[in-house]
């Protein structure tokens, strides 16, 4: 299983458009980027590949990274930075199965799968496939499992991607607070690689209108506001899950430049062999 991080940034990415903060300037000088979130998983046994989330930066990501177009996709939730790149499927695919959760979101009155169907009803080459949380779906020769996480007010899912032949396992926290349900933690546990949402350092919670929550034993907030983990929260989750390797993703440009490119914060284009 070959994992390529196509997009490792948050909603605005790094560098952020029109921003001259020290971190955005440092990213430009280094020639690195954190575009909107997306992950490419290639099954080298079968020659097939899976796209996890459809970034609005889809075109740029596939033009700049040496990866094939996907044979299937899976969408974690309906926020634009994870979904709206699906429009790029126009004229690129004969058929693209897109897997999404089938449980109804009380906030929208429909499932993620149904929202994609209605929003992209004009894409006749996209086939939306319902997936039930915790029930693995076999696609591209891999077992993909959606697991509920905590990203209010909308439902959102983390993912496990496992190779049934080799046992290799990729886990993604999804966009989430630290308050990931126990059953989901059990499903995500013991990955060879964990990609964990870590939007800002914990000390930045003082700048959020809602502050932080889910504090560790020393009082460090593991959640920034209500929707995303802090760096410290993501690392605590990695320890709890027993991850062999962890890369922090969905990163904001608010990390100061002396921390923004330090381990284990990821940048676009990284590849990992599992």
mmCIF file with all atom_site columns, C-alpha atoms in Angstrom, residues 8-212:
data_model
loop_
_atom_site.group_PDB
_atom_site.id
_atom_site.type_symbol
_atom_site.label_atom_id
_atom_site.label_alt_id
_atom_site.label_comp_id
_atom_site.label_asym_id
_atom_site.label_entity_id
_atom_site.label_seq_id
_atom_site.pdbx_PDB_ins_code
_atom_site.Cartn_x
_atom_site.Cartn_y
_atom_site.Cartn_z
_atom_site.occupancy
_atom_site.B_iso_or_equiv
_atom_site.pdbx_formal_charge
_atom_site.auth_seq_id
_atom_site.auth_comp_id
_atom_site.auth_asym_id
_atom_site.auth_atom_id
_atom_site.pdbx_PDB_model_num
ATOM 1   C CA . UNK A 1 8   ? -2.240  18.342 4.282   1.00 0.00 ? 8   UNK A CA 1
ATOM 2   C CA . UNK A 1 9   ? -3.779  21.760 4.969   1.00 0.00 ? 9   UNK A CA 1
ATOM 3   C CA . UNK A 1 10  ? -6.944  23.113 6.495   1.00 0.00 ? 10  UNK A CA 1
ATOM 4   C CA . UNK A 1 11  ? -9.710  25.083 4.791   1.00 0.00 ? 11  UNK A CA 1
ATOM 5   C CA . UNK A 1 12  ? -7.444  27.905 3.562   1.00 0.00 ? 12  UNK A CA 1
ATOM 6   C CA . UNK A 1 13  ? -4.236  25.928 3.045   1.00 0.00 ? 13  UNK A CA 1
ATOM 7   C CA . UNK A 1 14  ? -0.646  27.108 3.456   1.00 0.00 ? 14  UNK A CA 1
ATOM 8   C CA . UNK A 1 15  ? 0.391   29.451 1.994   1.00 0.00 ? 15  UNK A CA 1
ATOM 9   C CA . UNK A 1 16  ? -2.988  31.090 2.410   1.00 0.00 ? 16  UNK A CA 1
ATOM 10  C CA . UNK A 1 17  ? -4.122  33.305 -0.460  1.00 0.00 ? 17  UNK A CA 1
ATOM 11  C CA . UNK A 1 18  ? -3.249  36.950 0.212   1.00 0.00 ? 18  UNK A CA 1
ATOM 12  C CA . UNK A 1 19  ? -1.395  36.152 3.438   1.00 0.00 ? 19  UNK A CA 1
ATOM 13  C CA . UNK A 1 20  ? 2.131   37.369 4.170   1.00 0.00 ? 20  UNK A CA 1
ATOM 14  C CA . UNK A 1 21  ? 2.425   35.951 7.679   1.00 0.00 ? 21  UNK A CA 1
ATOM 15  C CA . UNK A 1 22  ? 5.821   34.543 8.634   1.00 0.00 ? 22  UNK A CA 1
ATOM 16  C CA . UNK A 1 23  ? 4.640   30.972 8.146   1.00 0.00 ? 23  UNK A CA 1
ATOM 17  C CA . UNK A 1 24  ? 3.176   31.561 4.691   1.00 0.00 ? 24  UNK A CA 1
ATOM 18  C CA . UNK A 1 25  ? 6.370   33.379 3.675   1.00 0.00 ? 25  UNK A CA 1
ATOM 19  C CA . UNK A 1 26  ? 8.468   30.526 5.037   1.00 0.00 ? 26  UNK A CA 1
ATOM 20  C CA . UNK A 1 27  ? 6.403   27.981 3.075   1.00 0.00 ? 27  UNK A CA 1
ATOM 21  C CA . UNK A 1 28  ? 6.993   29.944 -0.133  1.00 0.00 ? 28  UNK A CA 1
ATOM 22  C CA . UNK A 1 29  ? 10.735  30.138 0.528   1.00 0.00 ? 29  UNK A CA 1
ATOM 23  C CA . UNK A 1 30  ? 10.904  26.409 1.237   1.00 0.00 ? 30  UNK A CA 1
ATOM 24  C CA . UNK A 1 31  ? 8.826   25.603 -1.822  1.00 0.00 ? 31  UNK A CA 1
ATOM 25  C CA . UNK A 1 32  ? 6.382   23.547 0.222   1.00 0.00 ? 32  UNK A CA 1
ATOM 26  C CA . UNK A 1 33  ? 2.627   23.592 0.303   1.00 0.00 ? 33  UNK A CA 1
ATOM 27  C CA . UNK A 1 34  ? -0.298  22.399 2.363   1.00 0.00 ? 34  UNK A CA 1
ATOM 28  C CA . UNK A 1 35  ? -3.254  22.335 0.018   1.00 0.00 ? 35  UNK A CA 1
ATOM 29  C CA . UNK A 1 36  ? -6.743  21.272 1.073   1.00 0.00 ? 36  UNK A CA 1
ATOM 30  C CA . UNK A 1 37  ? -6.983  17.765 2.505   1.00 0.00 ? 37  UNK A CA 1
ATOM 31  C CA . UNK A 1 38  ? -6.806  14.663 0.315   1.00 0.00 ? 38  UNK A CA 1
ATOM 32  C CA . UNK A 1 39  ? -5.012  11.312 0.456   1.00 0.00 ? 39  UNK A CA 1
ATOM 33  C CA . UNK A 1 40  ? -4.179  8.909  -2.378  1.00 0.00 ? 40  UNK A CA 1
ATOM 34  C CA . UNK A 1 41  ? -3.858  5.207  -1.546  1.00 0.00 ? 41  UNK A CA 1
ATOM 35  C CA . UNK A 1 42  ? -2.429  2.915  -4.206  1.00 0.00 ? 42  UNK A CA 1
ATOM 36  C CA . UNK A 1 43  ? -2.814  -0.842 -3.976  1.00 0.00 ? 43  UNK A CA 1
ATOM 37  C CA . UNK A 1 44  ? 0.387   -1.920 -5.644  1.00 0.00 ? 44  UNK A CA 1
ATOM 38  C CA . UNK A 1 45  ? -0.799  -5.547 -5.718  1.00 0.00 ? 45  UNK A CA 1
ATOM 39  C CA . UNK A 1 46  ? -3.786  -4.786 -7.952  1.00 0.00 ? 46  UNK A CA 1
ATOM 40  C CA . UNK A 1 47  ? -2.700  -1.560 -9.647  1.00 0.00 ? 47  UNK A CA 1
ATOM 41  C CA . UNK A 1 48  ? -5.822  0.207  -8.338  1.00 0.00 ? 48  UNK A CA 1
ATOM 42  C CA . UNK A 1 49  ? -6.001  3.366  -6.262  1.00 0.00 ? 49  UNK A CA 1
ATOM 43  C CA . UNK A 1 50  ? -8.396  5.012  -3.829  1.00 0.00 ? 50  UNK A CA 1
ATOM 44  C CA . UNK A 1 51  ? -8.858  8.739  -3.192  1.00 0.00 ? 51  UNK A CA 1
ATOM 45  C CA . UNK A 1 52  ? -9.803  9.762  0.331   1.00 0.00 ? 52  UNK A CA 1
ATOM 46  C CA . UNK A 1 53  ? -11.699 13.067 0.207   1.00 0.00 ? 53  UNK A CA 1
ATOM 47  C CA . UNK A 1 54  ? -12.030 15.189 -2.918  1.00 0.00 ? 54  UNK A CA 1
ATOM 48  C CA . UNK A 1 55  ? -10.092 18.385 -2.326  1.00 0.00 ? 55  UNK A CA 1
ATOM 49  C CA . UNK A 1 56  ? -10.954 21.604 -4.190  1.00 0.00 ? 56  UNK A CA 1
ATOM 50  C CA . UNK A 1 57  ? -7.260  21.454 -5.161  1.00 0.00 ? 57  UNK A CA 1
ATOM 51  C CA . UNK A 1 58  ? -7.848  18.151 -7.031  1.00 0.00 ? 58  UNK A CA 1
ATOM 52  C CA . UNK A 1 59  ? -6.564  19.427 -10.399 1.00 0.00 ? 59  UNK A CA 1
ATOM 53  C CA . UNK A 1 60  ? -3.405  20.968 -8.967  1.00 0.00 ? 60  UNK A CA 1
ATOM 54  C CA . UNK A 1 61  ? -2.705  17.910 -6.803  1.00 0.00 ? 61  UNK A CA 1
ATOM 55  C CA . UNK A 1 62  ? -2.944  15.444 -9.680  1.00 0.00 ? 62  UNK A CA 1
ATOM 56  C CA . UNK A 1 63  ? -0.906  17.654 -12.003 1.00 0.00 ? 63  UNK A CA 1
ATOM 57  C CA . UNK A 1 64  ? 1.929   18.026 -9.501  1.00 0.00 ? 64  UNK A CA 1
ATOM 58  C CA . UNK A 1 65  ? 2.082   14.534 -7.926  1.00 0.00 ? 65  UNK A CA 1
ATOM 59  C CA . UNK A 1 66  ? 3.093   11.346 -9.685  1.00 0.00 ? 66  UNK A CA 1
ATOM 60  C CA . UNK A 1 67  ? -0.031  9.354  -8.857  1.00 0.00 ? 67  UNK A CA 1
ATOM 61  C CA . UNK A 1 68  ? -2.675  7.786  -11.108 1.00 0.00 ? 68  UNK A CA 1
ATOM 62  C CA . UNK A 1 69  ? -6.265  8.945  -11.168 1.00 0.00 ? 69  UNK A CA 1
ATOM 63  C CA . UNK A 1 70  ? -8.312  6.979  -8.634  1.00 0.00 ? 70  UNK A CA 1
ATOM 64  C CA . UNK A 1 71  ? -10.493 3.983  -9.387  1.00 0.00 ? 71  UNK A CA 1
ATOM 65  C CA . UNK A 1 72  ? -12.751 4.874  -6.456  1.00 0.00 ? 72  UNK A CA 1
ATOM 66  C CA . UNK A 1 73  ? -13.158 7.577  -3.827  1.00 0.00 ? 73  UNK A CA 1
ATOM 67  C CA . UNK A 1 74  ? -14.470 7.865  -0.296  1.00 0.00 ? 74  UNK A CA 1
ATOM 68  C CA . UNK A 1 75  ? -15.778 11.066 1.309   1.00 0.00 ? 75  UNK A CA 1
ATOM 69  C CA . UNK A 1 76  ? -15.549 11.651 5.067   1.00 0.00 ? 76  UNK A CA 1
ATOM 70  C CA . UNK A 1 77  ? -18.031 14.556 5.331   1.00 0.00 ? 77  UNK A CA 1
ATOM 71  C CA . UNK A 1 78  ? -19.683 17.314 3.330   1.00 0.00 ? 78  UNK A CA 1
ATOM 72  C CA . UNK A 1 79  ? -17.535 20.360 4.155   1.00 0.00 ? 79  UNK A CA 1
ATOM 73  C CA . UNK A 1 80  ? -16.360 21.957 0.914   1.00 0.00 ? 80  UNK A CA 1
ATOM 74  C CA . UNK A 1 81  ? -12.642 21.393 1.485   1.00 0.00 ? 81  UNK A CA 1
ATOM 75  C CA . UNK A 1 82  ? -13.249 17.629 1.562   1.00 0.00 ? 82  UNK A CA 1
ATOM 76  C CA . UNK A 1 83  ? -15.972 17.316 -1.071  1.00 0.00 ? 83  UNK A CA 1
ATOM 77  C CA . UNK A 1 84  ? -16.059 20.041 -3.697  1.00 0.00 ? 84  UNK A CA 1
ATOM 78  C CA . UNK A 1 85  ? -13.174 18.686 -5.746  1.00 0.00 ? 85  UNK A CA 1
ATOM 79  C CA . UNK A 1 86  ? -15.543 15.949 -6.876  1.00 0.00 ? 86  UNK A CA 1
ATOM 80  C CA . UNK A 1 87  ? -16.648 18.296 -9.631  1.00 0.00 ? 87  UNK A CA 1
ATOM 81  C CA . UNK A 1 88  ? -13.298 17.567 -11.277 1.00 0.00 ? 88  UNK A CA 1
ATOM 82  C CA . UNK A 1 89  ? -14.668 14.130 -12.169 1.00 0.00 ? 89  UNK A CA 1
ATOM 83  C CA . UNK A 1 90  ? -16.339 15.766 -15.168 1.00 0.00 ? 90  UNK A CA 1
ATOM 84  C CA . UNK A 1 91  ? -14.829 14.243 -18.357 1.00 0.00 ? 91  UNK A CA 1
ATOM 85  C CA . UNK A 1 92  ? -12.038 12.486 -16.421 1.00 0.00 ? 92  UNK A CA 1
ATOM 86  C CA . UNK A 1 93  ? -13.735 9.180  -15.589 1.00 0.00 ? 93  UNK A CA 1
ATOM 87  C CA . UNK A 1 94  ? -15.885 6.606  -17.306 1.00 0.00 ? 94  UNK A CA 1
ATOM 88  C CA . UNK A 1 95  ? -17.230 5.690  -13.875 1.00 0.00 ? 95  UNK A CA 1
ATOM 89  C CA . UNK A 1 96  ? -16.087 6.704  -10.408 1.00 0.00 ? 96  UNK A CA 1
ATOM 90  C CA . UNK A 1 97  ? -17.641 4.896  -7.434  1.00 0.00 ? 97  UNK A CA 1
ATOM 91  C CA . UNK A 1 98  ? -17.789 7.270  -4.468  1.00 0.00 ? 98  UNK A CA 1
ATOM 92  C CA . UNK A 1 99  ? -18.348 5.692  -1.046  1.00 0.00 ? 99  UNK A CA 1
ATOM 93  C CA . UNK A 1 100 ? -20.005 7.701  1.731   1.00 0.00 ? 100 UNK A CA 1
ATOM 94  C CA . UNK A 1 101 ? -21.886 7.041  4.950   1.00 0.00 ? 101 UNK A CA 1
ATOM 95  C CA . UNK A 1 102 ? -25.554 6.102  4.772   1.00 0.00 ? 102 UNK A CA 1
ATOM 96  C CA . UNK A 1 103 ? -26.695 7.245  8.231   1.00 0.00 ? 103 UNK A CA 1
ATOM 97  C CA . UNK A 1 104 ? -28.917 10.331 8.374   1.00 0.00 ? 104 UNK A CA 1
ATOM 98  C CA . UNK A 1 105 ? -27.358 13.495 9.807   1.00 0.00 ? 105 UNK A CA 1
ATOM 99  C CA . UNK A 1 106 ? -29.858 15.230 12.141  1.00 0.00 ? 106 UNK A CA 1
ATOM 100 C CA . UNK A 1 107 ? -28.365 18.596 11.136  1.00 0.00 ? 107 UNK A CA 1
ATOM 101 C CA . UNK A 1 108 ? -29.128 18.140 7.420   1.00 0.00 ? 108 UNK A CA 1
ATOM 102 C CA . UNK A 1 109 ? -31.877 15.510 7.355   1.00 0.00 ? 109 UNK A CA 1
ATOM 103 C CA . UNK A 1 110 ? -29.919 13.356 4.923   1.00 0.00 ? 110 UNK A CA 1
ATOM 104 C CA . UNK A 1 111 ? -26.852 11.160 4.841   1.00 0.00 ? 111 UNK A CA 1
ATOM 105 C CA . UNK A 1 112 ? -23.475 12.165 3.450   1.00 0.00 ? 112 UNK A CA 1
ATOM 106 C CA . UNK A 1 113 ? -24.163 9.796  0.559   1.00 0.00 ? 113 UNK A CA 1
ATOM 107 C CA . UNK A 1 114 ? -27.516 11.449 -0.190  1.00 0.00 ? 114 UNK A CA 1
ATOM 108 C CA . UNK A 1 115 ? -25.999 14.942 -0.021  1.00 0.00 ? 115 UNK A CA 1
ATOM 109 C CA . UNK A 1 116 ? -23.405 13.945 -2.612  1.00 0.00 ? 116 UNK A CA 1
ATOM 110 C CA . UNK A 1 117 ? -26.124 12.457 -4.829  1.00 0.00 ? 117 UNK A CA 1
ATOM 111 C CA . UNK A 1 118 ? -28.160 15.656 -4.765  1.00 0.00 ? 118 UNK A CA 1
ATOM 112 C CA . UNK A 1 119 ? -25.242 18.060 -5.066  1.00 0.00 ? 119 UNK A CA 1
ATOM 113 C CA . UNK A 1 120 ? -23.576 16.206 -7.934  1.00 0.00 ? 120 UNK A CA 1
ATOM 114 C CA . UNK A 1 121 ? -26.627 14.856 -9.705  1.00 0.00 ? 121 UNK A CA 1
ATOM 115 C CA . UNK A 1 122 ? -25.250 16.285 -12.977 1.00 0.00 ? 122 UNK A CA 1
ATOM 116 C CA . UNK A 1 123 ? -22.197 14.009 -12.845 1.00 0.00 ? 123 UNK A CA 1
ATOM 117 C CA . UNK A 1 124 ? -23.589 10.919 -14.526 1.00 0.00 ? 124 UNK A CA 1
ATOM 118 C CA . UNK A 1 125 ? -20.191 9.217  -14.381 1.00 0.00 ? 125 UNK A CA 1
ATOM 119 C CA . UNK A 1 126 ? -20.129 9.342  -10.594 1.00 0.00 ? 126 UNK A CA 1
ATOM 120 C CA . UNK A 1 127 ? -21.888 6.502  -8.771  1.00 0.00 ? 127 UNK A CA 1
ATOM 121 C CA . UNK A 1 128 ? -22.512 7.117  -5.068  1.00 0.00 ? 128 UNK A CA 1
ATOM 122 C CA . UNK A 1 129 ? -22.259 3.938  -2.999  1.00 0.00 ? 129 UNK A CA 1
ATOM 123 C CA . UNK A 1 130 ? -23.791 3.775  0.489   1.00 0.00 ? 130 UNK A CA 1
ATOM 124 C CA . UNK A 1 131 ? -21.475 2.593  3.246   1.00 0.00 ? 131 UNK A CA 1
ATOM 125 C CA . UNK A 1 132 ? -22.656 1.705  6.735   1.00 0.00 ? 132 UNK A CA 1
ATOM 126 C CA . UNK A 1 133 ? -20.340 2.862  9.533   1.00 0.00 ? 133 UNK A CA 1
ATOM 127 C CA . UNK A 1 134 ? -18.238 0.045  11.005  1.00 0.00 ? 134 UNK A CA 1
ATOM 128 C CA . UNK A 1 135 ? -19.077 -2.265 8.075   1.00 0.00 ? 135 UNK A CA 1
ATOM 129 C CA . UNK A 1 136 ? -16.002 -2.693 5.847   1.00 0.00 ? 136 UNK A CA 1
ATOM 130 C CA . UNK A 1 137 ? -16.398 -2.113 2.116   1.00 0.00 ? 137 UNK A CA 1
ATOM 131 C CA . UNK A 1 138 ? -14.048 -3.882 -0.314  1.00 0.00 ? 138 UNK A CA 1
ATOM 132 C CA . UNK A 1 139 ? -12.822 -1.526 -3.045  1.00 0.00 ? 139 UNK A CA 1
ATOM 133 C CA . UNK A 1 140 ? -9.571  -1.382 -4.993  1.00 0.00 ? 140 UNK A CA 1
ATOM 134 C CA . UNK A 1 141 ? -8.660  -4.650 -3.277  1.00 0.00 ? 141 UNK A CA 1
ATOM 135 C CA . UNK A 1 142 ? -8.688  -2.869 0.113   1.00 0.00 ? 142 UNK A CA 1
ATOM 136 C CA . UNK A 1 143 ? -11.075 -2.956 3.062   1.00 0.00 ? 143 UNK A CA 1
ATOM 137 C CA . UNK A 1 144 ? -12.361 0.532  3.857   1.00 0.00 ? 144 UNK A CA 1
ATOM 138 C CA . UNK A 1 145 ? -14.273 1.235  7.067   1.00 0.00 ? 145 UNK A CA 1
ATOM 139 C CA . UNK A 1 146 ? -15.940 4.516  8.020   1.00 0.00 ? 146 UNK A CA 1
ATOM 140 C CA . UNK A 1 147 ? -16.077 5.238  11.774  1.00 0.00 ? 147 UNK A CA 1
ATOM 141 C CA . UNK A 1 148 ? -18.000 8.089  13.452  1.00 0.00 ? 148 UNK A CA 1
ATOM 142 C CA . UNK A 1 149 ? -15.959 10.882 15.014  1.00 0.00 ? 149 UNK A CA 1
ATOM 143 C CA . UNK A 1 150 ? -16.921 14.252 16.548  1.00 0.00 ? 150 UNK A CA 1
ATOM 144 C CA . UNK A 1 151 ? -17.066 17.315 14.253  1.00 0.00 ? 151 UNK A CA 1
ATOM 145 C CA . UNK A 1 152 ? -20.136 19.368 15.231  1.00 0.00 ? 152 UNK A CA 1
ATOM 146 C CA . UNK A 1 153 ? -22.586 20.327 13.920  1.00 0.00 ? 153 UNK A CA 1
ATOM 147 C CA . UNK A 1 154 ? -22.236 17.806 11.061  1.00 0.00 ? 154 UNK A CA 1
ATOM 148 C CA . UNK A 1 155 ? -21.586 14.096 11.117  1.00 0.00 ? 155 UNK A CA 1
ATOM 149 C CA . UNK A 1 156 ? -18.051 13.190 10.109  1.00 0.00 ? 156 UNK A CA 1
ATOM 150 C CA . UNK A 1 157 ? -16.108 9.974  9.836   1.00 0.00 ? 157 UNK A CA 1
ATOM 151 C CA . UNK A 1 158 ? -12.619 8.708  10.330  1.00 0.00 ? 158 UNK A CA 1
ATOM 152 C CA . UNK A 1 159 ? -11.388 5.856  8.179   1.00 0.00 ? 159 UNK A CA 1
ATOM 153 C CA . UNK A 1 160 ? -9.490  2.607  8.349   1.00 0.00 ? 160 UNK A CA 1
ATOM 154 C CA . UNK A 1 161 ? -7.968  1.290  5.132   1.00 0.00 ? 161 UNK A CA 1
ATOM 155 C CA . UNK A 1 162 ? -6.573  -2.236 5.385   1.00 0.00 ? 162 UNK A CA 1
ATOM 156 C CA . UNK A 1 163 ? -4.911  -4.549 2.896   1.00 0.00 ? 163 UNK A CA 1
ATOM 157 C CA . UNK A 1 164 ? -6.485  -7.992 3.446   1.00 0.00 ? 164 UNK A CA 1
ATOM 158 C CA . UNK A 1 165 ? -3.457  -9.696 1.918   1.00 0.00 ? 165 UNK A CA 1
ATOM 159 C CA . UNK A 1 166 ? -0.595  -7.969 3.741   1.00 0.00 ? 166 UNK A CA 1
ATOM 160 C CA . UNK A 1 167 ? -2.359  -6.712 6.872   1.00 0.00 ? 167 UNK A CA 1
ATOM 161 C CA . UNK A 1 168 ? -1.088  -3.153 6.292   1.00 0.00 ? 168 UNK A CA 1
ATOM 162 C CA . UNK A 1 169 ? -3.351  -0.581 7.964   1.00 0.00 ? 169 UNK A CA 1
ATOM 163 C CA . UNK A 1 170 ? -3.861  3.136  7.448   1.00 0.00 ? 170 UNK A CA 1
ATOM 164 C CA . UNK A 1 171 ? -6.033  5.071  9.908   1.00 0.00 ? 171 UNK A CA 1
ATOM 165 C CA . UNK A 1 172 ? -7.306  8.625  9.503   1.00 0.00 ? 172 UNK A CA 1
ATOM 166 C CA . UNK A 1 173 ? -8.761  10.501 12.410  1.00 0.00 ? 173 UNK A CA 1
ATOM 167 C CA . UNK A 1 174 ? -11.011 12.531 10.121  1.00 0.00 ? 174 UNK A CA 1
ATOM 168 C CA . UNK A 1 175 ? -11.890 16.111 11.040  1.00 0.00 ? 175 UNK A CA 1
ATOM 169 C CA . UNK A 1 176 ? -12.624 15.650 14.704  1.00 0.00 ? 176 UNK A CA 1
ATOM 170 C CA . UNK A 1 177 ? -12.315 16.832 18.252  1.00 0.00 ? 177 UNK A CA 1
ATOM 171 C CA . UNK A 1 178 ? -10.385 14.602 20.637  1.00 0.00 ? 178 UNK A CA 1
ATOM 172 C CA . UNK A 1 179 ? -13.714 13.130 21.776  1.00 0.00 ? 179 UNK A CA 1
ATOM 173 C CA . UNK A 1 180 ? -13.619 10.161 19.385  1.00 0.00 ? 180 UNK A CA 1
ATOM 174 C CA . UNK A 1 181 ? -16.043 7.430  20.545  1.00 0.00 ? 181 UNK A CA 1
ATOM 175 C CA . UNK A 1 182 ? -14.543 4.316  22.116  1.00 0.00 ? 182 UNK A CA 1
ATOM 176 C CA . UNK A 1 183 ? -15.890 1.998  19.399  1.00 0.00 ? 183 UNK A CA 1
ATOM 177 C CA . UNK A 1 184 ? -14.293 4.173  16.727  1.00 0.00 ? 184 UNK A CA 1
ATOM 178 C CA . UNK A 1 185 ? -10.991 4.239  18.605  1.00 0.00 ? 185 UNK A CA 1
ATOM 179 C CA . UNK A 1 186 ? -11.041 0.456  18.717  1.00 0.00 ? 186 UNK A CA 1
ATOM 180 C CA . UNK A 1 187 ? -11.513 0.296  14.938  1.00 0.00 ? 187 UNK A CA 1
ATOM 181 C CA . UNK A 1 188 ? -8.745  2.843  14.308  1.00 0.00 ? 188 UNK A CA 1
ATOM 182 C CA . UNK A 1 189 ? -6.292  1.205  16.718  1.00 0.00 ? 189 UNK A CA 1
ATOM 183 C CA . UNK A 1 190 ? -2.862  -0.224 15.911  1.00 0.00 ? 190 UNK A CA 1
ATOM 184 C CA . UNK A 1 191 ? -2.329  1.353  12.486  1.00 0.00 ? 191 UNK A CA 1
ATOM 185 C CA . UNK A 1 192 ? 0.945   1.246  10.625  1.00 0.00 ? 192 UNK A CA 1
ATOM 186 C CA . UNK A 1 193 ? 0.288   4.902  9.788   1.00 0.00 ? 193 UNK A CA 1
ATOM 187 C CA . UNK A 1 194 ? -2.077  7.367  11.457  1.00 0.00 ? 194 UNK A CA 1
ATOM 188 C CA . UNK A 1 195 ? -3.035  10.639 9.775   1.00 0.00 ? 195 UNK A CA 1
ATOM 189 C CA . UNK A 1 196 ? -4.369  12.844 12.549  1.00 0.00 ? 196 UNK A CA 1
ATOM 190 C CA . UNK A 1 197 ? -6.127  16.208 12.365  1.00 0.00 ? 197 UNK A CA 1
ATOM 191 C CA . UNK A 1 198 ? -3.998  18.716 14.319  1.00 0.00 ? 198 UNK A CA 1
ATOM 192 C CA . UNK A 1 199 ? -5.090  22.170 13.295  1.00 0.00 ? 199 UNK A CA 1
ATOM 193 C CA . UNK A 1 200 ? -3.039  24.306 15.749  1.00 0.00 ? 200 UNK A CA 1
ATOM 194 C CA . UNK A 1 201 ? -0.830  24.071 18.842  1.00 0.00 ? 201 UNK A CA 1
ATOM 195 C CA . UNK A 1 202 ? -2.767  23.729 22.091  1.00 0.00 ? 202 UNK A CA 1
ATOM 196 C CA . UNK A 1 203 ? -1.692  27.123 23.411  1.00 0.00 ? 203 UNK A CA 1
ATOM 197 C CA . UNK A 1 204 ? -3.649  28.791 20.590  1.00 0.00 ? 204 UNK A CA 1
ATOM 198 C CA . UNK A 1 205 ? -6.938  27.774 22.229  1.00 0.00 ? 205 UNK A CA 1
ATOM 199 C CA . UNK A 1 206 ? -6.828  31.070 24.119  1.00 0.00 ? 206 UNK A CA 1
ATOM 200 C CA . UNK A 1 207 ? -7.545  32.821 20.803  1.00 0.00 ? 207 UNK A CA 1
ATOM 201 C CA . UNK A 1 208 ? -10.614 30.716 19.946  1.00 0.00 ? 208 UNK A CA 1
ATOM 202 C CA . UNK A 1 209 ? -13.966 32.227 21.008  1.00 0.00 ? 209 UNK A CA 1
ATOM 203 C CA . UNK A 1 210 ? -14.852 28.912 22.647  1.00 0.00 ? 210 UNK A CA 1
ATOM 204 C CA . UNK A 1 211 ? -11.376 28.230 23.998  1.00 0.00 ? 211 UNK A CA 1
ATOM 205 C CA . UNK A 1 212 ? -10.363 24.592 24.263  1.00 0.00 ? 212 UNK A CA 1
#
